[in-house]
Amino acid sequence: MTAPNIETIVSLAKRRGFVFPASEIYGGLGSSWDYGSLGVELANNIKQSWWRWLVHERDDIEGLDSSIIQNRLVWKYSGHETTFSDPLVDCRACKGRFRLDKLQDVNCPKHPSVHPGDDKECDLTEAREFNLMFRTTVGAVSSEDDESALAYLRPETAQGIFINFANVLNTSRRKLPFGIAQIGKAFRNEVTPGNFIFRTREFEQMEMEYFCRPEDAPRIQQEFIDGFLDWFDSVGILRENLKLYEQTPEELAHYAERTVDILYRFFPEREDEEKQFDELMGIANRKDFDLKAHSKKPEDAEGKRLNQDSTEDLSYFDEQTKQRFYPYVIEPAVGVNRTLLAVLMDAYSEKTNEKGETRVILKLKPELAPIKVAVLPLAKNKPEIVAMAKNLKKQLLPVMRTVYDDTGGIGKLYARQDEIGTPFCVTVDHESLEDNAVTVRDRDTWEQERIKVSELKEYLRKRLD
Amino acid sequence: MTAPNIETIVSLAKRRGFVFPASEIYGGLGSSWDYGSLGVELANNIKQSWWRWLVHERDDIEGLDSSIIQNRLVWKYSGHETTFSDPLVDCRACKGRFRLDKLQDVNCPKHPSVHPGDDKECDLTEAREFNLMFRTTVGAVSSEDDESALAYLRPETAQGIFINFANVLNTSRRKLPFGIAQIGKAFRNEVTPGNFIFRTREFEQMEMEYFCRPEDAPRIQQEFIDGFLDWFDSVGILRENLKLYEQTPEELAHYAERTVDILYRFFPEREDEEKQFDELMGIANRKDFDLKAHSKKPEDAEGKRLNQDSTEDLSYFDEQTKQRFYPYVIEPAVGVNRTLLAVLMDAYSEKTNEKGETRVILKLKPELAPIKVAVLPLAKNKPEIVAMAKNLKKQLLPVMRTVYDDTGGIGKLYARQDEIGTPFCVTVDHESLEDNAVTVRDRDTWEQERIKVSELKEYLRKRLD
C-alpha cells in the first residue's frame, strides 16, 4: 500500500517529528524544511545504505566530501555561469514572475482560474535568463559588487568530484574503471519550489561519478540503471511505482550522450497516469565533457586553450595501451530528500484494529527504521520493571538502535511505534520479573511472542536481518 | 606520541588522501579544504561516535537537522545581525585589511617583519564592524539589493535548534531536562582563516542544546565538561594535550553565565606553552537568552514586545510545580574539523623498521579508523589467492569495514595501511590455499599471527572491540 498523496505524508511527518516547516515561528521561508529527530535518523540511514552499497561493498569506488563554496572558476568552466538558468517572464499586470517553460503549471496570482498568459489582462515581458546559483561574497571586501570576491553555493556536488579527479587518482592509485561518490548539500534558487520536500532550494544529493573508457560507458550506464532499481527495492520503494524515462534528444543536456531518469509515482492522486510520475533520479552518460572542461590542455580550432585557468590536465594514461585520453563519466545522481519522500510514501499503510479504528503503520525496511526496537515498561511506577526495561535497552543498543519509552499507556505506545516504523516493541511486564522473559510485538502483524531475555538479542537480530 | 606540528599532518593528509586543498586546480580558495576518501570516512566515524554517545546511548537527547538558510528574522532576534562581527581596520599605505584585535598575530604585507600599525609608514583607518555572516539572496528578485530577499548562511547550527524547540517538545513529549543535538555545516566569513582545517570559512559543527531548570544548569554544565573530556579520550585525544579554560567576565558572550573552553595543543612547536593551546570546543551556560529572544511574549519596561515577529512562545510549563518559565540552556559545541585534526595529531607516530627506516603509523582508535581490515593477496597473479582474498573481504565487510588491496608489493601495502591507520592486515599467501589460514598483522606492534579462516571474523571482532 502507498500513501494516497503527499499531503498524507506531510501531516504524518509534522505530527510525529520527521519533518517540520523551517523557520516556522517566523512564518517559514518558502518551501524550506527542517528534519526532526526521526527524519534525521531516516535520512542518515538512507545515506548510509547508499554509501555502504556503493563505497564499502564494491571495490572500485572512493568517497569524497568537497566544499560547498568553491573557487568561482569551477562554475565558469563547468558551464553553470552561462547555462544554468531558467527563462523568466514578468507580468506587468499582476506583478508575478514565472518560468516561461512552466506557465501551464501555475496559476495567475490575480486570476487563479487561469494560467499566466492565458488571460487577455496578462501582460508578459520578454523572457530573460535567471541563473539558479545562489551568490555570495567571500572575504572582507569593500563592496558586495566586488566581482573578485563573488562566489556561489554549489548547485550540485558533481563538480567537486571532477576537480578532485587527479587528487583521488594519485592518492588511491586507481586504474580505470573507478568511481568517486559524494553526499552533500546543494542549493538552487528555484523560482517555484514546492510539493513538500520534493523541490526545495536547499537539498541533499548523493552523486557518484564513474570514470571509464569511452567504449565501456554504454554498458556501465545500463548496469547502474539496473543497479539502482535494485537499490530502490532494497530500501522499500515499490517497483510498480517506478518508471524509466529515456530523455529525448531535445531534453538532453548539451554534454550528455544518453540520460535515463528513474521516475517515482509522487502524485498517485492525479487522474492522468503520465502526470503521476516525476523525477526521483537521473543516470547520465556525460561523456568526457567535465574532465576536458576543467583541463588546461584542450584547445580550440585556433590553438587557443579552452580553459585559461586550470593548472592540471585531467586526462588518464592507460599503461596497457599506452594511450592518453579523457575518461567518460557515468553519473547516477539521486536526491536524499526525494528518496526519503518515496520511502515514506511506500511505507505508509493503514490497518483497522479490533475496535474498528484505523491505525497508521509505517512499514519501513528495518535497515531504514529510525528505531529498531522500543523497550516499554508496562508499569512505569514500578521501579523493578523500569530498571529491567532500561537495562534491556542498554544491552540491545550496541547491536540495534533501541529506545526506552514510558511516556504513555501501552496501547498509545504501540500505536506511536507503529506510526514511526519501529519493527519491534519489547514489553516488560510484572511477569517478566518472575520468568525473565518479555513480550515481543511485531509492527506489521501485531502478533506477540514471549521470548526469554537470554535469547532476546539473538532473536531480534535474526528477525531484523 | 603526537605530531610535532600541523604541517606534518597537512603533508600526510595530502599524500594519503585525507584532506586536499579545495579548488586546487584553480589556485584554491583561501583556506578551503576538501576531504578525500579517507578523510570523509574518518569524519563520518567521528560524527557517528558523537551522535551515538549523545543521541543513541542516552535517553534524553533528540536529533535534528535544520536548514542552512533560514528566515532572516532568526538572525535578527538571535542578535547575529547586530553583534556577530569583527572590528576591521584598513591600512591606507599597504591596502591591507586586518582585525583590530589581532594586529599582533599577522604581518604587514609590505613590511613582513612588523605587525600592522607597528611601522610609522602604516596608516590605519578607524575600526569598523564587519559582520561575519555570508549573505545571499533568495528567490527571483529584481535586484540583489532587495532587502526583502536577503538571507544568510547560518554561522552556527544552534539557532536551528532553538527555533524548533516547540516542534521537538511537542512531537517527542519530552519533559525537562532534555537536549537536542545537531551536526551540520556552518559558515563564517573570517577575515583571516588559516592553520589548515583549524579555521576555515566553511566548517562543520556538532552542537547540542540541553534544556533544563535554571537551578540545575551549573551542575549539568559541569557534567558535560567532564563528559566531553571522557569522549575526547574515547576517540584517542590525549588528556595531556587538553586544557580547560574558564572564560573571564570580559570574554564571556553577553548572554552567557559561564563558558568553559576545552583547548587542545594544536601548536606543540611553539616555545611559549600558553600559545601551544587553542580552542577545540566550548561549553556554555547560555541561560534563557535564546528561547526568550525567539518568543513572542517577553516585553520591555514599556510593555512593548521584544520580539515583534515570532508566532510562538517558547516557554515551558512544569506540570509538577505548575510553573511556566524559559528553560536554561547548556551548550557543548565542538567542531568536526578541529576534532579530526586533534585526532590525527595524537594518532601520529613514527617507528623505525629493521632496516633503520622511519615509518609513520597512524594509531587511530579502531572505532575511528577509516578501514578496519585490509585483505592483501601475497601474489596477485595467482587467481586462487585473489579469489580467496576477495571472498574474505566480502565475509568480513558486514561486521567491520574491510578493503581488498593488491596495488603493490606486500611491504608497500603494509606501510600504506600503517600510515592510514588500518588496525589489521590480513594476508592470503600460497599456504593459505592448503591450510585455510591467513596471517593477521597488527598495525602497532607489527606482530603477525596465523589464524584459521573459520575463526578470523570472531578473532578480529574481539581485537577491534
PDB file of C-alpha atoms in Angstrom, chain B residues 140 179 195 290 377 388 451:
ATOM      1  CA  ALA B 140      13.925  35.558  -8.320  1.00  0.00           C
ATOM      2  CA  GLY B 179      18.603  18.018  24.793  1.00  0.00           C
ATOM      3  CA  ASN B 195      46.226  26.823  10.023  1.00  0.00           C
ATOM      4  CA  ASP B 290      17.812  32.177  23.233  1.00  0.00           C
ATOM      5  CA  PRO B 377      46.902 -11.155  -1.648  1.00  0.00           C
ATOM      6  CA  MET B 388      40.205 -16.228  -1.557  1.00  0.00           C
ATOM      7  CA  ILE B 451      44.658 -17.505  12.184  1.00  0.00           C
TER       8      ILE B 451
END
